[in-house]
PDB file of C-alpha atoms in Angstrom:
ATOM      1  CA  UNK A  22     114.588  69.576  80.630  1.00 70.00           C
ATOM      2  CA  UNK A  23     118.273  68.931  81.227  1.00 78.00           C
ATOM      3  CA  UNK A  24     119.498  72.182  81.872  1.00 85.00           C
ATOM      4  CA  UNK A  25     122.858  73.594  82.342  1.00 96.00           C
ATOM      5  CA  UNK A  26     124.294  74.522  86.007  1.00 98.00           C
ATOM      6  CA  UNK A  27     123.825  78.339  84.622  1.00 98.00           C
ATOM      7  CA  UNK A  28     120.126  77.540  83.577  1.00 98.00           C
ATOM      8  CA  UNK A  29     119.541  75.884  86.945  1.00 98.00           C
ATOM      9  CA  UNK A  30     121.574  78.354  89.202  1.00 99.00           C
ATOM     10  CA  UNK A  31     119.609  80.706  87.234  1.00 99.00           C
ATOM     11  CA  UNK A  32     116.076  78.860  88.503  1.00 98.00           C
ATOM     12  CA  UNK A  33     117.230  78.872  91.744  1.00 98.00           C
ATOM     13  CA  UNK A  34     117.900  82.476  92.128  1.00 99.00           C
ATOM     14  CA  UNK A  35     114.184  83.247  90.463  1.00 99.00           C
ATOM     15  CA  UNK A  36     112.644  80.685  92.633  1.00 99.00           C
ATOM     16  CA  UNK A  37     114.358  82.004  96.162  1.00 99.00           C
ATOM     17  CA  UNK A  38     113.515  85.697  94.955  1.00 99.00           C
ATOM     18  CA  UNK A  39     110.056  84.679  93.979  1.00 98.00           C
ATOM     19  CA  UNK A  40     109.128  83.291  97.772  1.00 98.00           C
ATOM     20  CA  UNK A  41     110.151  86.718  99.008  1.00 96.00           C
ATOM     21  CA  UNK A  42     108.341  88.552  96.509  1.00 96.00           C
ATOM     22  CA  UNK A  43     104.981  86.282  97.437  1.00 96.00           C
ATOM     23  CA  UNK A  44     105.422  87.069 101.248  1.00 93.00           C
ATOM     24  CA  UNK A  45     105.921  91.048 100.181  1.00 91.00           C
ATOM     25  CA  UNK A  46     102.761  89.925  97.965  1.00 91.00           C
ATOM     26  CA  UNK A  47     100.620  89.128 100.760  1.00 90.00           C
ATOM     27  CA  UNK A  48     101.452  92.638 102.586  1.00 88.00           C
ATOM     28  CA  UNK A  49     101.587  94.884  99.413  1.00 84.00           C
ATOM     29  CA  UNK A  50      99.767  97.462 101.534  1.00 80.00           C
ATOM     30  CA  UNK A  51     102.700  97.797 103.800  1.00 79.00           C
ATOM     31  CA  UNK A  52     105.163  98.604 101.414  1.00 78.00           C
ATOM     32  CA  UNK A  53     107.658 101.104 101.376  1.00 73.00           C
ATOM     33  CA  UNK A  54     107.071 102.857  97.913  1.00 78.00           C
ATOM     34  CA  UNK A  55     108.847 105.666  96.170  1.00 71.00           C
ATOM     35  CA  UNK A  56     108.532 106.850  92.777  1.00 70.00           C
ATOM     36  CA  UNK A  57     111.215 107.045  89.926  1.00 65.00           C
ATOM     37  CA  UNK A  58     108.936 109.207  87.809  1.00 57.00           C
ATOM     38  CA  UNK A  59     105.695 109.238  86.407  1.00 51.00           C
ATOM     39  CA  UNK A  60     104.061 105.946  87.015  1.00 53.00           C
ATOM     40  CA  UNK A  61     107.359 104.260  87.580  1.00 59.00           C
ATOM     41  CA  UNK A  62     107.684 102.636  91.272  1.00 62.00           C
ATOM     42  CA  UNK A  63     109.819 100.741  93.176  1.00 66.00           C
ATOM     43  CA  UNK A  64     109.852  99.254  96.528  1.00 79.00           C
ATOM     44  CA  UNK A  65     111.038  97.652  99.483  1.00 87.00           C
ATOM     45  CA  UNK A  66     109.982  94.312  97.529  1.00 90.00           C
ATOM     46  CA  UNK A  67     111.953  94.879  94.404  1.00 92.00           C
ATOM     47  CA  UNK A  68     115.364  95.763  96.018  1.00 93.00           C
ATOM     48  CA  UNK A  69     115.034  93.124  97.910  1.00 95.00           C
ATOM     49  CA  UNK A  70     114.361  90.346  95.245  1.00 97.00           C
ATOM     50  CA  UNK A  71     117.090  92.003  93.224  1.00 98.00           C
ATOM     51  CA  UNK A  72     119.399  92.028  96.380  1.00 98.00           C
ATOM     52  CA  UNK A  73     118.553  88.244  96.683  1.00 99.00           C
ATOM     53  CA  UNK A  74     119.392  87.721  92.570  1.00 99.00           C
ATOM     54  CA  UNK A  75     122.389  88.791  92.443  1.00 99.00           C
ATOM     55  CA  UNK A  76     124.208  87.581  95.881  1.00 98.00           C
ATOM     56  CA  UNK A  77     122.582  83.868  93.722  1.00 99.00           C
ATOM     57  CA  UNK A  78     124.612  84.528  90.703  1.00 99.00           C
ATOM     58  CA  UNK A  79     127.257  86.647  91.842  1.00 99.00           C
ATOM     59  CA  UNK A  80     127.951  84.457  94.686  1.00 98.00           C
ATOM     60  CA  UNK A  81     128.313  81.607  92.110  1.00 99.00           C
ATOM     61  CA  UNK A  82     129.518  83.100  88.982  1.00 99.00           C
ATOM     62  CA  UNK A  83     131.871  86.648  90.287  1.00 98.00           C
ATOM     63  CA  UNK A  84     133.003  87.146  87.400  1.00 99.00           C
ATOM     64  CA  UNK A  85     130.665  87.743  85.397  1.00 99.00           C
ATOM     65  CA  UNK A  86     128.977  90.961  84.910  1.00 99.00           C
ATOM     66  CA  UNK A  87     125.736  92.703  85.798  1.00 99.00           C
ATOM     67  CA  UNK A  88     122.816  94.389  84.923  1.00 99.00           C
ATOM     68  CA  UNK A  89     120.109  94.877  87.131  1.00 97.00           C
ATOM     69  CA  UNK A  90     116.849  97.125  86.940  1.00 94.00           C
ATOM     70  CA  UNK A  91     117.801  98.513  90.502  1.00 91.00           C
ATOM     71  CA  UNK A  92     121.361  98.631  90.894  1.00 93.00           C
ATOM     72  CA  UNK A  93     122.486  98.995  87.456  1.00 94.00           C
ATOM     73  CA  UNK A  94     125.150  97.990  85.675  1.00 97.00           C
ATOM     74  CA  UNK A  95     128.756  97.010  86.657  1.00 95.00           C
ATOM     75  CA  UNK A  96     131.784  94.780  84.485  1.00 97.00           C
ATOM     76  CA  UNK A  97     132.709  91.343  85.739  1.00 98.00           C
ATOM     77  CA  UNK A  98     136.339  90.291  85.413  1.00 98.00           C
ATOM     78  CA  UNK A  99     134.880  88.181  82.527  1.00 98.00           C
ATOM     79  CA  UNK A 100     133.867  90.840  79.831  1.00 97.00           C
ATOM     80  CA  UNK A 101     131.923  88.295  77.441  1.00 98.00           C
ATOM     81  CA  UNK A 102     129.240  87.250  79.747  1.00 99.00           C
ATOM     82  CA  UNK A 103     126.442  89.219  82.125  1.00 99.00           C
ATOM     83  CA  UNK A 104     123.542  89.147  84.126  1.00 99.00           C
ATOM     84  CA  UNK A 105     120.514  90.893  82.648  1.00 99.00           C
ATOM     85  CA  UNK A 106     117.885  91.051  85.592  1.00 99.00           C
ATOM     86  CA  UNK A 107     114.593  92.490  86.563  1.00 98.00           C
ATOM     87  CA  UNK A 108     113.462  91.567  90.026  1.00 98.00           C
ATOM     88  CA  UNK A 109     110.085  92.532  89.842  1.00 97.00           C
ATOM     89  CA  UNK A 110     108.569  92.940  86.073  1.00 97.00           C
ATOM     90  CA  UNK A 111     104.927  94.266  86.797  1.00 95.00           C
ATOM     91  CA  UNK A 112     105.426  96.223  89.502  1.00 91.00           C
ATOM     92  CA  UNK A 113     102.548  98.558  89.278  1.00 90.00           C
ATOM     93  CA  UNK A 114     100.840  95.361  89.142  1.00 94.00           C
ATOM     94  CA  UNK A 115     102.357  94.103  92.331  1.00 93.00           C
ATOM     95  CA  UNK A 116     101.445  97.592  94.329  1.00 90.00           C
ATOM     96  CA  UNK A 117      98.032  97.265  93.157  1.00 90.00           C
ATOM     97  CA  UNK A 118      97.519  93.715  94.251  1.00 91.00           C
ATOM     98  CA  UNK A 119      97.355  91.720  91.389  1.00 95.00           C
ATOM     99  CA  UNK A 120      98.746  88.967  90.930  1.00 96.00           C
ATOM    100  CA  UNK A 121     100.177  89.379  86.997  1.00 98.00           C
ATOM    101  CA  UNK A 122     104.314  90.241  87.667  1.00 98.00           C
ATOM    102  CA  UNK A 123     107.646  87.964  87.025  1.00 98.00           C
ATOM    103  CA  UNK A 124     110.467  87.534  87.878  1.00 99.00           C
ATOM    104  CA  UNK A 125     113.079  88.015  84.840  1.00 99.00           C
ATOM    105  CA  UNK A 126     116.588  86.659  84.389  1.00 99.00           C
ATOM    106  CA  UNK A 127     119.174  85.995  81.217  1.00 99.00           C
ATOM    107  CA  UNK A 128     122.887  85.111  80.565  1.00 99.00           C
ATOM    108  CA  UNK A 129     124.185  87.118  77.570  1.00 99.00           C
ATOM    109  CA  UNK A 130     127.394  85.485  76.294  1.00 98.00           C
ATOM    110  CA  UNK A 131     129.626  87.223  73.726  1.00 98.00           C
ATOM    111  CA  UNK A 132     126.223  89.931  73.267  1.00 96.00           C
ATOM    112  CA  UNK A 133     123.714  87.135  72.226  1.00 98.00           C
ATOM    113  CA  UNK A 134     121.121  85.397  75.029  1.00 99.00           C
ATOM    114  CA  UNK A 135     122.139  82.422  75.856  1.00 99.00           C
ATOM    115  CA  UNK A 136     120.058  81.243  79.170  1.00 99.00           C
ATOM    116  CA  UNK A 137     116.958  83.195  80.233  1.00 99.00           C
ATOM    117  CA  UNK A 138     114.081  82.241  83.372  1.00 99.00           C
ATOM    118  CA  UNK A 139     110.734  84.232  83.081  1.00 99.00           C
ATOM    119  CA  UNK A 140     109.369  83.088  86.481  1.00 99.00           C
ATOM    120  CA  UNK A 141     105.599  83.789  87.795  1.00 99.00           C
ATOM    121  CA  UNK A 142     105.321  83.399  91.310  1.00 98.00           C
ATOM    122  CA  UNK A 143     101.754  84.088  91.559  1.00 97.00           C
ATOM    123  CA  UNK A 144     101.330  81.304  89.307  1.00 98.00           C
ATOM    124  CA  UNK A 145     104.009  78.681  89.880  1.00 98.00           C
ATOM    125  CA  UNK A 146     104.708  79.148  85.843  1.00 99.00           C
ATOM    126  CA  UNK A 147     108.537  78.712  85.112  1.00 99.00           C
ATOM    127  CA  UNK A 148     109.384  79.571  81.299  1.00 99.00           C
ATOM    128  CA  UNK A 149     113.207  78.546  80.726  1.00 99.00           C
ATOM    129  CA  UNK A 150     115.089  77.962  77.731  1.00 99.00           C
ATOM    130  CA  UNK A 151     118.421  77.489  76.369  1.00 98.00           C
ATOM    131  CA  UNK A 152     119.696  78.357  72.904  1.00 98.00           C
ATOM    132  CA  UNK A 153     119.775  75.816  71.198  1.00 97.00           C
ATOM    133  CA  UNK A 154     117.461  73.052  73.119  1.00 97.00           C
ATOM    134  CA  UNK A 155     114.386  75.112  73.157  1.00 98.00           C
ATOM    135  CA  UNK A 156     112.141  76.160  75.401  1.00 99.00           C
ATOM    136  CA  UNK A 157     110.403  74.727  78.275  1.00 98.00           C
ATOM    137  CA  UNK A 158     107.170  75.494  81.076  1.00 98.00           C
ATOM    138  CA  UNK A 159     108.019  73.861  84.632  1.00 97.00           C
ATOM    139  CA  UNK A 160     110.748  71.626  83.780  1.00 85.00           C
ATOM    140  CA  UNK A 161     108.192  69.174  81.652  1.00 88.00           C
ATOM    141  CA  UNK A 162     106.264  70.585  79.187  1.00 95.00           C
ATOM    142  CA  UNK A 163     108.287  71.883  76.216  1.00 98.00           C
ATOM    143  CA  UNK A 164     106.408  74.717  74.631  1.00 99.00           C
ATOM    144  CA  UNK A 165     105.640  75.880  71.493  1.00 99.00           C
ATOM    145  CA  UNK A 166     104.362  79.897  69.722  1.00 99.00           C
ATOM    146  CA  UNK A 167     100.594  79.174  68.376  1.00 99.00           C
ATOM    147  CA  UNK A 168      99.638  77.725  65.077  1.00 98.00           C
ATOM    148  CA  UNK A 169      96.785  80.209  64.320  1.00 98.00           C
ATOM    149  CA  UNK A 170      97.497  82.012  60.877  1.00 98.00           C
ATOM    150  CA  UNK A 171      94.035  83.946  60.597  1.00 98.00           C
ATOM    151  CA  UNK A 172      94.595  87.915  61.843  1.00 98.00           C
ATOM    152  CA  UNK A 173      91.046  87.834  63.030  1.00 98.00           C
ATOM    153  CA  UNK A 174      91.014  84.673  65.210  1.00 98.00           C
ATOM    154  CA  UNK A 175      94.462  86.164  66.628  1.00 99.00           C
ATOM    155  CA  UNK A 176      95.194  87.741  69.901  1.00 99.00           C
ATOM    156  CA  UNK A 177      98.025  90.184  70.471  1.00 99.00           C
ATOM    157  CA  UNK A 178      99.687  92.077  73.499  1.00 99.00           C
ATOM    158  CA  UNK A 179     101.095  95.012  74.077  1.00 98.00           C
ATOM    159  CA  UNK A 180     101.952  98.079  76.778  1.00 95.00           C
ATOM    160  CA  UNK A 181     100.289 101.321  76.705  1.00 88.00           C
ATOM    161  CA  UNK A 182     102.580 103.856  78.009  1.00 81.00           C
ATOM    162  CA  UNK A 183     101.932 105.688  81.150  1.00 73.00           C
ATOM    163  CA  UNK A 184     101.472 109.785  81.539  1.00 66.00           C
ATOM    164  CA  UNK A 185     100.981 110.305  78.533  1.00 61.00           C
ATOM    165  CA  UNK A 186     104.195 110.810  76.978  1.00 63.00           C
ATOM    166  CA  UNK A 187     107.033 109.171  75.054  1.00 77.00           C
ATOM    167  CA  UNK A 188     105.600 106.251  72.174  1.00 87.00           C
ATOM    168  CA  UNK A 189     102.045 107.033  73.470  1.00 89.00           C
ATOM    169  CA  UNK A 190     100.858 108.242  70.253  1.00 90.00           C
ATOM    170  CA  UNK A 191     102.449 105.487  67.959  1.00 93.00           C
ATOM    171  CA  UNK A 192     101.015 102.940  70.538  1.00 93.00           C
ATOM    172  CA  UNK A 193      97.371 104.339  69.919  1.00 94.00           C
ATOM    173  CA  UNK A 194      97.933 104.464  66.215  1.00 95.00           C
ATOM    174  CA  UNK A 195      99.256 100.974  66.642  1.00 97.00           C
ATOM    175  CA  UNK A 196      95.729  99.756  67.968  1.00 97.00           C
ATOM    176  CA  UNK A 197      93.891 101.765  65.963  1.00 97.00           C
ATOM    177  CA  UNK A 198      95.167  99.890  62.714  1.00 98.00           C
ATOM    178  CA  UNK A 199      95.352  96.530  64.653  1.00 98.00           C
ATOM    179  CA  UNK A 200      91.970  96.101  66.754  1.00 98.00           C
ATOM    180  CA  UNK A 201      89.920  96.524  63.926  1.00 98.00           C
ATOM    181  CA  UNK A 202      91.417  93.398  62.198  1.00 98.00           C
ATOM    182  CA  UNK A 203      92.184  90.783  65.156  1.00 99.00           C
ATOM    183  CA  UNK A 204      90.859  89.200  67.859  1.00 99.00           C
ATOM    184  CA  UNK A 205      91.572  91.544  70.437  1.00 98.00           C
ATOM    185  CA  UNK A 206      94.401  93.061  71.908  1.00 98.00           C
ATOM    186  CA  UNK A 207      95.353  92.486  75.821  1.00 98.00           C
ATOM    187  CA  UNK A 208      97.447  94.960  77.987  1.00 97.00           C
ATOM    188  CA  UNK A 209      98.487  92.817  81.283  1.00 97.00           C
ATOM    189  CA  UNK A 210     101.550  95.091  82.361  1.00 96.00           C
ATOM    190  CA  UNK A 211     104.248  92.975  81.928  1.00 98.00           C
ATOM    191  CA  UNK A 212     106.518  92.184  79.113  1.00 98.00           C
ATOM    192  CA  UNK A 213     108.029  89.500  80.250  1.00 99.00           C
ATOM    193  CA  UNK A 214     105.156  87.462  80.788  1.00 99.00           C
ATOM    194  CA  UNK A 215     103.754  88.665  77.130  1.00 99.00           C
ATOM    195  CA  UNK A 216     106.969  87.309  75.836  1.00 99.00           C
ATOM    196  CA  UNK A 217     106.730  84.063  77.568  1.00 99.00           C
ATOM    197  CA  UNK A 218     102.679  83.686  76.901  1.00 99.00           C
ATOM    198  CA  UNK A 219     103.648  84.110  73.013  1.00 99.00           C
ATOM    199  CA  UNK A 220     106.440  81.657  73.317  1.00 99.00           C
ATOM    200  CA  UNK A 221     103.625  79.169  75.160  1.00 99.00           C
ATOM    201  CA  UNK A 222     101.157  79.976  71.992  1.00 99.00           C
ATOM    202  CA  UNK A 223      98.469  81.824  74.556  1.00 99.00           C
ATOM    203  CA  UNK A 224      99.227  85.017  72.556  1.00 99.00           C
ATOM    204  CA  UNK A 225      99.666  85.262  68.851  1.00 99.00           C
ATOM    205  CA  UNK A 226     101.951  87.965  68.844  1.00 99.00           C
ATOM    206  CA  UNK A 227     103.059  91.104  70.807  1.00 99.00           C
ATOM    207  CA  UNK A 228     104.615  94.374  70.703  1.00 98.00           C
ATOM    208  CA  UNK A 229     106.226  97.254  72.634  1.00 97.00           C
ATOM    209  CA  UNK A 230     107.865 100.776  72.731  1.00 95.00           C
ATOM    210  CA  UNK A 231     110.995 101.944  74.990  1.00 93.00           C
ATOM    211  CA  UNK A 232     111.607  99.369  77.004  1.00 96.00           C
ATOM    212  CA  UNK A 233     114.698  98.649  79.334  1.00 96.00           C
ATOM    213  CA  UNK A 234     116.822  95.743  78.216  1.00 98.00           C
ATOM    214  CA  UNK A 235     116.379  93.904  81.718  1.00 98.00           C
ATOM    215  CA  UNK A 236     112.357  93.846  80.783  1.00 98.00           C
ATOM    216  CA  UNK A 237     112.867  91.993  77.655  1.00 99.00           C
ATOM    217  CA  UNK A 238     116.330  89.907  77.135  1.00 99.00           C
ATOM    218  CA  UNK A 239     114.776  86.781  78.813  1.00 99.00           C
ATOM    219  CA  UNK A 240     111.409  86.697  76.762  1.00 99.00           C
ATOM    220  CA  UNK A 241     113.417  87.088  73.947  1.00 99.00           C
ATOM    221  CA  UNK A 242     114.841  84.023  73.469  1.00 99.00           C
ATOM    222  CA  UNK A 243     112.689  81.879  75.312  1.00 99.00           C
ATOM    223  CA  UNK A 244     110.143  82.825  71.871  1.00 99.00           C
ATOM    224  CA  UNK A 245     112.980  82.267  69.840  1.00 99.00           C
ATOM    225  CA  UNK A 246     114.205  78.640  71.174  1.00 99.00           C
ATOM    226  CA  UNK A 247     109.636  78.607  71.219  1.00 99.00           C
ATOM    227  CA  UNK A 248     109.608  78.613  67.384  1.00 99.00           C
ATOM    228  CA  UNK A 249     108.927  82.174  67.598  1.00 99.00           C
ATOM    229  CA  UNK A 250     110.271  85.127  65.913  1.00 99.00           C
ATOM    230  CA  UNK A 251     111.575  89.100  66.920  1.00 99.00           C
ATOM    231  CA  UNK A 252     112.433  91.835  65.193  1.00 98.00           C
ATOM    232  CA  UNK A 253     113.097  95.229  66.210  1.00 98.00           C
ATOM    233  CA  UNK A 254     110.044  98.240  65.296  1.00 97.00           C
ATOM    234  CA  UNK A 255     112.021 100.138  63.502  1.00 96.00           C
ATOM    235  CA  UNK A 256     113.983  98.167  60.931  1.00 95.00           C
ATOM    236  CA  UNK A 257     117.790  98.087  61.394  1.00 96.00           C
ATOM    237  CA  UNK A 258     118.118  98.856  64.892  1.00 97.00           C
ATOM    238  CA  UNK A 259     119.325  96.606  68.015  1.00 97.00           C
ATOM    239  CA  UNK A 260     116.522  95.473  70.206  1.00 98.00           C
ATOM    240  CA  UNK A 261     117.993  95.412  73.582  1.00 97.00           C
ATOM    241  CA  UNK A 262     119.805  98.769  72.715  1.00 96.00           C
ATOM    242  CA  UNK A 263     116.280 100.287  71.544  1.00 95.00           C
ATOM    243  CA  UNK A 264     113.840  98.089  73.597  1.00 96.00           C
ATOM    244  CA  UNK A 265     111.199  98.602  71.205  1.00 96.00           C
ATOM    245  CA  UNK A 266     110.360  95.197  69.451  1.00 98.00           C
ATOM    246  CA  UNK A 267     107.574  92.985  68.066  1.00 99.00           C
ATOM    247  CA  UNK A 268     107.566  89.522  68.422  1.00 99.00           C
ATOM    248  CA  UNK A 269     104.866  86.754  66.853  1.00 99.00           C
ATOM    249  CA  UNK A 270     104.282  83.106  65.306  1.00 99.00           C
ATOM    250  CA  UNK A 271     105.851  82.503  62.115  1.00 98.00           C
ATOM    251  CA  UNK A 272     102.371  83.251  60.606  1.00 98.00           C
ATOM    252  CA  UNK A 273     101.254  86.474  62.201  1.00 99.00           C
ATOM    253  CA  UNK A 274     104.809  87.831  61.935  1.00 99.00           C
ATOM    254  CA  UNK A 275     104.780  89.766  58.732  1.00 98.00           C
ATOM    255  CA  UNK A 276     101.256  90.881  59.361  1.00 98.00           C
ATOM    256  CA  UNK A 277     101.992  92.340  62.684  1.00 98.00           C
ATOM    257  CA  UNK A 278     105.418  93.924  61.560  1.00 98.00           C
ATOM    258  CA  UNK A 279     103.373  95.574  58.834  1.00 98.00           C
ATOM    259  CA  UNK A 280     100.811  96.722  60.940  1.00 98.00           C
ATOM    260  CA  UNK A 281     103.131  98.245  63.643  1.00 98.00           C
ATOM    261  CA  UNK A 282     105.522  99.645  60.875  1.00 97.00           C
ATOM    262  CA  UNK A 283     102.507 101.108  59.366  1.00 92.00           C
ATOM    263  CA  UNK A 284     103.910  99.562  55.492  1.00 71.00           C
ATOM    264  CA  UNK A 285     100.825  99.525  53.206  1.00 47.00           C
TER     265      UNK A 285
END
């Protein structure tokens, strides 16, 4: 893929974050953890890759603006385009030791994704794409949502909120009405991988409740530019504003939407 100097400055950055994420990887047991509530963690490894992220695109690109899981947000002398970044997606998975967490970056021009890098370092797996010129797995190997249009031969994703509280109850309704009708239903702990393994065609669809916009705008478009389509849970609102959306093949999209609107 022939991608622009914001797609590959964008690579970079994931790539350079990713090594020091791997070496944190390999020592997860030394950590320096703290907790910003319930089942929400951050460490020494995440404000580090994030640190690393954003002297990459800020260094290159200072004016645009920013919005990082870690430091937040701040306004770039340009006010029509910004960083959306999440260092470390899956990092309950990363304290824990395994090896399922990404590294998440996208350009939002004018409010609309424009560039977006779902790396996983664990893996070597680079998802890119650009709108417009599709998207792509490693630089060679242009990818493509899943043909399956049977519900029961399909496999779905989603996240199960932790402690309890917030969409827990919708979530389990969710899976109640979906299990019993698919081919199973996979909770890895990361929703930007999800979004990237529907965009590759390894899941059929996926959904998810209050989410952050840094955890989704990349995966977004990269099943978009996939072939893929999104659409918010509740009908009418803005996804990244929300973070609650559901995402599929062209086939299994109006079945899942049903399903997770609950529409008989």
């Amino acid at each position: 893929m022939q991608g622009s100097a914001n797609l590959n400055l964008m690579i970079k950055a994931a790539r350079k974050a990713g090594r020091s994420l791997v070496k944190d990887f390999r020592e997860v047991e030394n950590l320096q953890v703290s907790s910003k509530g319930p089942g929400d963690f951050v460490s020494k490894a995440d404000r580090e890759a994030e640190r690393i992220i954003k002297e990459e695109l800020l260094g290159a690109r200072p004016t645009y603006g920013w919005l990082g899981e870690e430091t937040g947000g701040q306004d770039g002398a340009d006010p029509t385009r910004r960083w959306i970044v999440d260092p470390l997606d899956g990092t309950t998975n990363f304290l824990h030791g395994l090896p399922h967490w990404s590294v998440s970056i996208a350009l939002e021009h004018k409010g609309e994704i424009v560039s977006a890098v779902v790396f996983d370092p664990a893996k070597d797996e680079m998802f890119v794409a650009e709108k417009g010129a599709g998207a792509w797995l490693n630089d060679t190997r242009r990818i493509r949502v899943s043909g399956r249009s049977k519900m029961i031969e399909s496999i779905f994703a989603t996240g199960v909120p932790f402690g309890g509280v917030g969409p827990l109850p919708a979530t389990l309704q969710d899976l109640a009405r979906l299990m019993p009708v698919c081919a199973g239903v996979r909770r890895f702990g990361s929703a930007a991988l999800d979004l990237a393994y529907v965009a590759a065609g390894r899941y059929e669809g996926y959904w998810e409740r209050s989410l952050n916009a840094w955890d989704i705008a990349a995966g977004l478009l990269i099943v978009k530019e996939a072939g893929g389509m999104v659409a918010p849970v509740r009908e009418g609102d803005e996804i990244l504003e929300k973070g609650s959306l559901i995402a599929a093949n062209s086939d299994m999209f109006d079945p899942l939407v049903k399903i997770i609107r609950n529409q008989d």
